[in-house]
Amino acid sequence: MKITEYINQAEKPLFSFEILPPLKGQSLNDLLVGIEPLMEFKPPFVDVTYHREEFIYKKHPNGLLEKVSTKKRPGTVGICAALMNRFQVEAVPHLLCGGFTKEETENALIDLNFIGVQNVLALRGDAPKNEGKFVPEPNGHEYTTTLVEQIIGMNHGKYLHEETETSFHTDFCVGVAGYPEKHFEAPSMKFDLKFLKEKVEAGAEYIVTQMFFDNEKYFDFVKKVKAAGIDVPIIPGLKPITTLGQITMLPRTFFLDLPDDLLDELIKCKTNADVKQVGIEWAIKQSKELIANGAPVLHYYTMSKADATYKIAKEVF
Ligand code: FAD
């Protein structure tokens, strides 16, 4: 079923979460066993991130360095199949512009359709680690809007290099990303919203937000999105802080601010267990306030570690 159908039919706010594919060489079963307790809260869908290639340098015996491309977390499509099979949930793969030609995107979507995936989150992705600026593949997508157009085209039976529309078409529900604190490359919130609107006009049916720790940022974003004439569900993304290192890592990686009230509590902590407790309590407070203000779904970034999200969900759902 489509995410939008779950939202329309829901009698109360829904719980969902995101996982990462395991690092290459690690067990999928461990991941699935780890997230099983979260199924108690009946998530209609689980997102699976996609990780593009990275470049690493291999040192040869002669001292020369060879630049090689590697994927550290492959397996998004396989995990989607395993999730649907094991837990009977909708799996939502993330699909990137980066690293894909349009031909490869089409083939990936055909695979996803064949395994029964009905929803995808369309994203641009970033430049590979240490590579600076995002550069699309030759004959790939530069921005998410045209990726959404390609997916919606397939929903109408439009395939690349085919003269006529085919009678077999996909039926994907497409989600896209939104940024309550603005995407880091956008020159202003107004411009970011203009491009968000283009993604929705291209056919995206819902928005999932980047994580935020100050609910006012989400409420303000929702107002601005609506004022811009965008009328689709906006699913807030939440991440419980679990280590002290995240105080600097999260703002640096995701271009967001941490509220002073939260920081004041975190810096008093003596151990990571104390930090985790503060992070959980903050996320519970955020969750309850978001629900009270009408958020349709709460979507948790678990980083594939279920325990903090479990404790939050137990209090909230
Ligand atoms: P876009 O919507 O294409 O926007 C990118 C930038 O370009 C923005 O600044 C926008 O304002 C601007 N822009 C858009 N259209 C135009 C235009 N026509 N002309 C000029 N400027 C334009 N990354 C991963 O690698 N894997 C994942 O699984 C993943 N999952 C994510 C899930 C969520 C919920 C979120 C919020 C992010 C996720 N990301 C993931 C990160 C995401 O790929 C990056 O934030 C990326 O930099 C932007 O992706 P986007 O789809 O928002 O890009």
Tab-separated table of C-alpha atoms and ligand atoms in Angstrom:
chain	number	residue	atom	x	y	z
A	1	MET	CA	0.000	0.000	0.000
A	2	LYS	CA	1.132	3.592	-0.515
A	3	ILE	CA	2.451	5.729	2.348
A	4	THR	CA	-0.196	8.322	1.539
A	5	GLU	CA	-2.927	5.674	1.859
A	6	TYR	CA	-1.608	4.644	5.287
A	7	ILE	CA	-1.656	8.288	6.344
A	8	ASN	CA	-5.158	8.908	4.992
A	9	GLN	CA	-6.553	5.803	6.671
A	10	ALA	CA	-4.757	6.224	10.014
A	11	GLU	CA	-6.873	6.841	13.090
A	12	LYS	CA	-3.844	7.881	15.133
A	13	PRO	CA	-0.302	9.073	14.405
A	14	LEU	CA	1.897	6.413	12.862
A	15	PHE	CA	5.345	5.188	13.868
A	16	SER	CA	8.070	4.553	11.296
A	17	PHE	CA	11.829	4.390	11.198
A	18	GLU	CA	14.895	4.288	8.993
A	19	ILE	CA	17.677	1.713	8.927
A	20	LEU	CA	21.036	1.555	7.190
A	21	PRO	CA	22.271	-1.502	5.294
A	22	PRO	CA	24.938	-3.298	7.337
A	23	LEU	CA	28.575	-2.618	6.522
A	24	LYS	CA	29.851	-4.944	3.807
A	25	GLY	CA	30.671	-8.324	5.352
A	26	GLN	CA	28.273	-7.933	8.291
A	27	SER	CA	25.136	-9.955	8.863
A	28	LEU	CA	21.702	-8.832	7.692
A	29	ASN	CA	20.140	-11.247	10.158
A	30	ASP	CA	21.728	-9.401	13.099
A	31	LEU	CA	20.161	-6.178	11.814
A	32	LEU	CA	16.733	-7.774	11.386
A	33	VAL	CA	16.858	-9.387	14.831
A	34	GLY	CA	17.961	-6.032	16.266
A	35	ILE	CA	14.989	-4.107	14.862
A	36	GLU	CA	12.390	-6.800	15.561
A	37	PRO	CA	11.309	-5.240	18.907
A	38	LEU	CA	10.266	-2.080	17.008
A	39	MET	CA	7.611	-4.102	15.170
A	40	GLU	CA	5.574	-3.978	18.415
A	41	PHE	CA	4.634	-0.404	17.408
A	42	LYS	CA	3.272	-1.552	14.035
A	43	PRO	CA	5.254	0.622	11.634
A	44	PRO	CA	3.450	0.620	8.283
A	45	PHE	CA	6.781	1.286	6.604
A	46	VAL	CA	10.516	1.127	7.188
A	47	ASP	CA	12.975	3.190	5.163
A	48	VAL	CA	16.261	1.732	3.951
A	49	THR	CA	19.015	4.204	3.117
A	50	TYR	CA	21.172	4.019	0.008
A	51	HIS	CA	24.910	4.599	0.173
A	52	ARG	CA	26.751	5.532	-2.951
A	53	GLU	CA	30.328	4.568	-3.710
A	54	GLU	CA	33.265	6.076	-1.845
A	55	PHE	CA	36.788	6.477	-3.080
A	56	ILE	CA	39.573	5.000	-0.987
A	57	TYR	CA	43.310	4.867	-1.557
A	58	LYS	CA	45.048	1.454	-1.572
A	59	LYS	CA	48.783	1.434	-0.974
A	60	HIS	CA	50.770	-0.895	-3.231
A	61	PRO	CA	54.081	-2.560	-2.197
A	62	ASN	CA	55.928	-0.094	-4.477
A	63	GLY	CA	54.506	2.772	-2.420
A	64	LEU	CA	52.104	3.970	-5.112
A	65	LEU	CA	48.552	4.789	-4.096
A	66	GLU	CA	45.663	3.501	-6.172
A	67	LYS	CA	42.308	5.283	-6.011
A	68	VAL	CA	39.536	2.669	-5.933
A	69	SER	CA	35.806	2.968	-5.702
A	70	THR	CA	33.967	0.869	-3.109
A	71	LYS	CA	30.497	0.645	-1.615
A	72	LYS	CA	30.679	0.184	2.152
A	73	ARG	CA	26.955	-0.417	2.642
A	74	PRO	CA	25.567	-2.191	-0.409
A	75	GLY	CA	22.340	-4.187	-0.380
A	76	THR	CA	19.457	-1.696	-0.158
A	77	VAL	CA	17.222	-3.639	-2.583
A	78	GLY	CA	17.906	-7.020	-0.936
A	79	ILE	CA	17.142	-5.613	2.505
A	80	CYS	CA	13.830	-4.257	1.231
A	81	ALA	CA	12.852	-7.729	0.040
A	82	ALA	CA	13.939	-9.265	3.366
A	83	LEU	CA	11.988	-6.679	5.404
A	84	MET	CA	8.780	-7.205	3.437
A	85	ASN	CA	9.116	-10.942	3.658
A	86	ARG	CA	9.971	-11.145	7.354
A	87	PHE	CA	7.822	-8.397	8.871
A	88	GLN	CA	5.105	-7.756	6.263
A	89	VAL	CA	5.877	-4.026	6.310
A	90	GLU	CA	6.282	-1.708	3.355
A	91	ALA	CA	9.970	-1.214	2.683
A	92	VAL	CA	10.859	2.233	1.349
A	93	PRO	CA	14.208	2.254	-0.418
A	94	HIS	CA	16.041	5.527	-0.839
A	95	LEU	CA	16.905	6.139	-4.460
A	96	LEU	CA	19.651	8.583	-5.357
A	97	CYS	CA	20.526	10.732	-8.352
A	98	GLY	CA	24.216	10.454	-7.445
A	99	GLY	CA	26.088	7.516	-8.934
A	100	PHE	CA	23.205	6.518	-11.244
A	101	THR	CA	22.654	7.061	-14.938
A	102	LYS	CA	18.999	7.333	-15.970
A	103	GLU	CA	19.314	3.842	-17.462
A	104	GLU	CA	20.524	2.437	-14.111
A	105	THR	CA	17.713	4.243	-12.314
A	106	GLU	CA	15.187	2.679	-14.660
A	107	ASN	CA	16.635	-0.791	-14.087
A	108	ALA	CA	16.689	-0.275	-10.306
A	109	LEU	CA	13.021	0.781	-10.394
A	110	ILE	CA	12.105	-2.286	-12.442
A	111	ASP	CA	13.815	-4.501	-9.823
A	112	LEU	CA	12.007	-2.671	-7.017
A	113	ASN	CA	8.680	-3.027	-8.775
A	114	PHE	CA	9.254	-6.749	-9.347
A	115	ILE	CA	9.961	-7.402	-5.654
A	116	GLY	CA	6.784	-5.544	-4.656
A	117	VAL	CA	8.129	-2.186	-3.462
A	118	GLN	CA	5.438	0.474	-3.831
A	119	ASN	CA	7.059	3.522	-2.265
A	120	VAL	CA	10.447	5.160	-2.828
A	121	LEU	CA	12.145	8.183	-1.281
A	122	ALA	CA	13.810	10.129	-4.086
A	123	LEU	CA	16.987	12.019	-3.164
A	124	ARG	CA	19.889	13.664	-4.847
A	125	GLY	CA	22.597	12.316	-2.512
A	126	ASP	CA	25.831	14.139	-1.819
A	127	ALA	CA	29.251	14.053	-3.404
A	128	PRO	CA	31.226	10.912	-2.501
A	129	LYS	CA	33.169	11.407	0.773
A	130	ASN	CA	36.158	13.737	0.323
A	131	GLU	CA	35.058	14.658	-3.202
A	132	GLY	CA	33.718	18.166	-2.633
A	133	LYS	CA	30.944	19.155	-5.009
A	134	PHE	CA	28.082	16.909	-6.148
A	135	VAL	CA	28.491	15.972	-9.816
A	136	PRO	CA	25.798	13.931	-11.582
A	137	GLU	CA	26.715	10.952	-13.742
A	138	PRO	CA	26.807	11.649	-17.474
A	139	ASN	CA	23.164	11.121	-18.390
A	140	GLY	CA	22.198	11.106	-14.716
A	141	HIS	CA	20.041	13.476	-12.693
A	142	GLU	CA	21.463	16.713	-11.318
A	143	TYR	CA	18.549	17.408	-8.973
A	144	THR	CA	15.836	15.277	-7.428
A	145	THR	CA	13.049	16.939	-9.427
A	146	THR	CA	13.997	15.185	-12.654
A	147	LEU	CA	14.457	11.883	-10.795
A	148	VAL	CA	10.880	12.260	-9.544
A	149	GLU	CA	9.805	12.991	-13.128
A	150	GLN	CA	11.459	9.780	-14.314
A	151	ILE	CA	9.716	7.691	-11.632
A	152	ILE	CA	6.340	9.268	-12.363
A	153	GLY	CA	7.002	8.736	-16.086
A	154	MET	CA	7.363	5.009	-15.424
A	155	ASN	CA	4.079	5.138	-13.510
A	156	HIS	CA	2.603	6.247	-16.854
A	157	GLY	CA	4.361	3.484	-18.799
A	158	LYS	CA	7.120	5.779	-20.112
A	159	TYR	CA	10.461	3.990	-20.374
A	160	LEU	CA	13.751	5.367	-21.741
A	161	HIS	CA	14.388	4.769	-25.434
A	162	GLU	CA	10.846	3.495	-26.040
A	163	GLU	CA	8.918	5.383	-28.675
A	164	THR	CA	5.520	4.665	-27.218
A	165	GLU	CA	4.148	4.265	-23.732
A	166	THR	CA	3.842	0.618	-22.675
A	167	SER	CA	0.737	-0.903	-21.166
A	168	PHE	CA	2.743	-2.198	-18.186
A	169	HIS	CA	3.446	0.602	-15.783
A	170	THR	CA	4.683	0.918	-12.239
A	171	ASP	CA	2.687	2.600	-9.470
A	172	PHE	CA	5.247	4.090	-7.100
A	173	CYS	CA	4.317	6.595	-4.420
A	174	VAL	CA	7.246	8.998	-4.251
A	175	GLY	CA	8.500	10.843	-1.176
A	176	VAL	CA	11.141	13.580	-1.122
A	177	ALA	CA	13.308	15.292	1.499
A	178	GLY	CA	12.576	18.641	3.160
A	179	TYR	CA	14.837	20.714	5.401
A	180	PRO	CA	13.338	22.652	8.351
A	181	GLU	CA	16.733	24.352	8.772
A	182	LYS	CA	17.301	24.752	4.979
A	183	HIS	CA	19.428	22.554	2.746
A	184	PHE	CA	23.053	23.582	3.167
A	185	GLU	CA	23.532	24.485	-0.502
A	186	ALA	CA	20.346	26.521	-0.906
A	187	PRO	CA	20.984	30.268	-0.979
A	188	SER	CA	17.876	30.919	1.153
A	189	MET	CA	14.845	29.162	2.610
A	190	LYS	CA	12.686	30.823	-0.051
A	191	PHE	CA	14.738	29.212	-2.829
A	192	ASP	CA	14.854	25.856	-1.049
A	193	LEU	CA	11.042	25.922	-0.854
A	194	LYS	CA	10.778	26.873	-4.520
A	195	PHE	CA	12.732	23.703	-5.403
A	196	LEU	CA	10.758	21.635	-2.893
A	197	LYS	CA	7.608	22.809	-4.660
A	198	GLU	CA	9.079	21.703	-7.990
A	199	LYS	CA	9.630	18.199	-6.553
A	200	VAL	CA	5.989	18.033	-5.456
A	201	GLU	CA	4.734	19.425	-8.773
A	202	ALA	CA	6.784	16.707	-10.477
A	203	GLY	CA	4.696	14.143	-8.566
A	204	ALA	CA	6.114	13.651	-5.064
A	205	GLU	CA	3.277	12.838	-2.683
A	206	TYR	CA	4.891	13.314	0.711
A	207	ILE	CA	7.889	14.952	2.388
A	208	VAL	CA	10.174	13.520	5.075
A	209	THR	CA	12.205	16.081	6.968
A	210	GLN	CA	15.812	16.146	7.908
A	211	MET	CA	16.254	15.579	11.654
A	212	PHE	CA	15.700	18.589	13.915
A	213	PHE	CA	15.844	19.037	17.682
A	214	ASP	CA	13.745	22.161	18.073
A	215	ASN	CA	10.087	21.566	17.228
A	216	GLU	CA	9.567	25.266	16.504
A	217	LYS	CA	11.768	24.766	13.434
A	218	TYR	CA	9.391	22.061	12.169
A	219	PHE	CA	6.239	24.059	12.951
A	220	ASP	CA	7.675	27.089	11.172
A	221	PHE	CA	8.727	24.920	8.208
A	222	VAL	CA	5.245	23.413	7.918
A	223	LYS	CA	3.747	26.923	7.851
A	224	LYS	CA	6.175	28.079	5.163
A	225	VAL	CA	5.645	24.955	3.060
A	226	LYS	CA	1.876	25.461	3.164
A	227	ALA	CA	2.233	29.175	2.424
A	228	ALA	CA	4.320	28.212	-0.628
A	229	GLY	CA	1.301	26.269	-1.912
A	230	ILE	CA	2.652	22.784	-1.164
A	231	ASP	CA	-0.087	20.523	0.121
A	232	VAL	CA	1.316	17.085	0.948
A	233	PRO	CA	1.958	15.367	4.312
A	234	ILE	CA	5.187	16.480	6.004
A	235	ILE	CA	6.645	13.662	8.101
A	236	PRO	CA	9.015	14.863	10.827
A	237	GLY	CA	12.312	13.001	11.160
A	238	LEU	CA	13.648	12.537	14.704
A	239	LYS	CA	16.977	11.316	15.978
A	240	PRO	CA	17.643	10.546	19.629
A	241	ILE	CA	21.115	11.724	20.648
A	242	THR	CA	23.027	8.782	22.094
A	243	THR	CA	26.661	9.913	22.453
A	244	LEU	CA	28.426	13.107	23.457
A	245	GLY	CA	30.326	13.116	20.160
A	246	GLN	CA	27.043	13.740	18.334
A	247	ILE	CA	26.901	17.252	19.827
A	248	THR	CA	29.479	18.322	17.268
A	249	MET	CA	28.992	15.610	14.623
A	250	LEU	CA	25.275	16.206	13.978
A	251	PRO	CA	25.521	19.977	13.329
A	252	ARG	CA	28.609	19.441	11.154
A	253	THR	CA	27.086	16.604	9.120
A	254	PHE	CA	23.460	17.710	8.860
A	255	PHE	CA	23.751	21.508	9.062
A	256	LEU	CA	21.409	21.931	12.023
A	257	ASP	CA	21.392	23.650	15.402
A	258	LEU	CA	20.997	22.000	18.786
A	259	PRO	CA	18.839	23.959	21.256
A	260	ASP	CA	20.651	25.423	24.272
A	261	ASP	CA	18.262	23.704	26.713
A	262	LEU	CA	19.258	20.323	25.290
A	263	LEU	CA	22.966	21.178	25.277
A	264	ASP	CA	22.796	22.376	28.885
A	265	GLU	CA	21.497	18.947	29.898
A	266	LEU	CA	23.940	17.024	27.708
A	267	ILE	CA	27.086	18.715	28.958
A	268	LYS	CA	26.182	17.848	32.547
A	269	CYS	CA	26.352	14.133	31.644
A	270	LYS	CA	29.220	12.068	33.022
A	271	THR	CA	28.769	8.925	30.889
A	272	ASN	CA	27.359	7.964	27.495
A	273	ALA	CA	24.554	6.175	29.343
A	274	ASP	CA	23.559	9.542	30.876
A	275	VAL	CA	23.763	11.170	27.428
A	276	LYS	CA	21.518	8.488	25.969
A	277	GLN	CA	18.965	9.018	28.720
A	278	VAL	CA	18.885	12.769	28.075
A	279	GLY	CA	18.600	12.125	24.310
A	280	ILE	CA	15.702	9.717	24.849
A	281	GLU	CA	13.854	12.084	27.166
A	282	TRP	CA	14.307	14.956	24.706
A	283	ALA	CA	12.990	12.849	21.824
A	284	ILE	CA	9.980	11.752	23.915
A	285	LYS	CA	9.177	15.397	24.649
A	286	GLN	CA	9.575	16.319	20.981
A	287	SER	CA	7.431	13.356	19.883
A	288	LYS	CA	4.559	14.132	22.239
A	289	GLU	CA	4.482	17.774	21.195
A	290	LEU	CA	4.589	16.879	17.488
A	291	ILE	CA	1.677	14.475	17.920
A	292	ALA	CA	-0.293	17.071	19.887
A	293	ASN	CA	0.208	19.425	16.943
A	294	GLY	CA	-0.996	17.002	14.303
A	295	ALA	CA	2.132	15.345	12.830
A	296	PRO	CA	0.811	12.437	10.710
A	297	VAL	CA	3.753	10.070	11.262
A	298	LEU	CA	6.847	10.225	13.453
A	299	HIS	CA	9.867	8.875	11.599
A	300	TYR	CA	12.934	7.898	13.651
A	301	TYR	CA	16.507	7.797	12.420
A	302	THR	CA	17.705	4.695	14.270
A	303	MET	CA	21.134	4.344	12.625
A	304	SER	CA	20.159	0.633	12.808
A	305	LYS	CA	20.303	0.665	16.639
A	306	ALA	CA	16.832	0.042	17.966
A	307	ASP	CA	17.113	0.403	21.750
A	308	ALA	CA	16.767	4.198	22.102
A	309	THR	CA	13.917	4.337	19.562
A	310	TYR	CA	12.217	1.422	21.361
A	311	LYS	CA	12.231	3.327	24.672
A	312	ILE	CA	10.833	6.432	22.978
A	313	ALA	CA	8.123	4.536	21.112
A	314	LYS	CA	7.096	2.728	24.324
A	315	GLU	CA	6.322	6.120	25.901
A	316	VAL	CA	4.750	7.734	22.850
A	317	PHE	CA	2.770	5.106	20.881
B	1	FAD	P1	17.519	18.301	-4.135
B	1	FAD	O1	16.082	18.417	-3.844
B	1	FAD	O2	17.944	17.957	-5.523
B	1	FAD	O3	18.201	19.678	-3.705
B	1	FAD	C1	19.615	19.779	-3.596
B	1	FAD	C2	19.995	21.257	-3.515
B	1	FAD	O4	19.812	21.859	-4.785
B	1	FAD	C3	19.155	22.096	-2.548
B	1	FAD	O5	19.990	23.094	-2.012
B	1	FAD	C4	18.072	22.694	-3.429
B	1	FAD	O6	17.590	23.931	-2.895
B	1	FAD	C5	18.832	22.896	-4.730
B	1	FAD	N1	18.044	22.731	-5.954
B	1	FAD	C6	17.072	21.822	-6.194
B	1	FAD	N2	16.622	21.942	-7.448
B	1	FAD	C7	17.351	22.929	-8.035
B	1	FAD	C8	17.382	23.520	-9.333
B	1	FAD	N3	16.536	23.118	-10.291
B	1	FAD	N4	18.280	24.510	-9.579
B	1	FAD	C9	19.147	24.940	-8.621
B	1	FAD	N5	19.149	24.418	-7.360
B	1	FAD	C10	18.271	23.422	-7.078
B	1	FAD	N6	21.648	10.723	1.279
B	1	FAD	C11	22.137	9.528	0.866
B	1	FAD	O7	23.221	9.482	0.258
B	1	FAD	N7	21.438	8.355	1.078
B	1	FAD	C12	20.255	8.335	1.717
B	1	FAD	O8	19.665	7.266	1.892
B	1	FAD	C13	19.722	9.575	2.189
B	1	FAD	N8	18.530	9.620	2.833
B	1	FAD	C14	18.017	10.834	3.229
B	1	FAD	C15	16.741	10.877	3.841
B	1	FAD	C16	16.204	12.087	4.244
B	1	FAD	C17	14.833	12.120	4.877
B	1	FAD	C18	16.931	13.301	4.071
B	1	FAD	C19	16.371	14.611	4.543
B	1	FAD	C20	18.187	13.267	3.455
B	1	FAD	C21	18.738	12.041	3.023
B	1	FAD	N9	19.980	11.980	2.366
B	1	FAD	C22	20.474	10.775	1.940
B	1	FAD	C23	20.776	13.205	2.164
B	1	FAD	C24	20.446	13.920	0.838
B	1	FAD	O9	20.800	13.086	-0.239
B	1	FAD	C25	21.250	15.222	0.816
B	1	FAD	O10	20.757	16.110	1.778
B	1	FAD	C26	21.391	15.909	-0.535
B	1	FAD	O11	22.406	16.913	-0.393
B	1	FAD	C27	20.140	16.624	-1.042
B	1	FAD	O12	19.188	15.766	-1.470
B	1	FAD	P2	17.742	16.330	-1.973
B	1	FAD	O13	17.014	15.194	-2.541
B	1	FAD	O14	17.136	17.125	-0.913
B	1	FAD	O15	18.262	17.286	-3.174
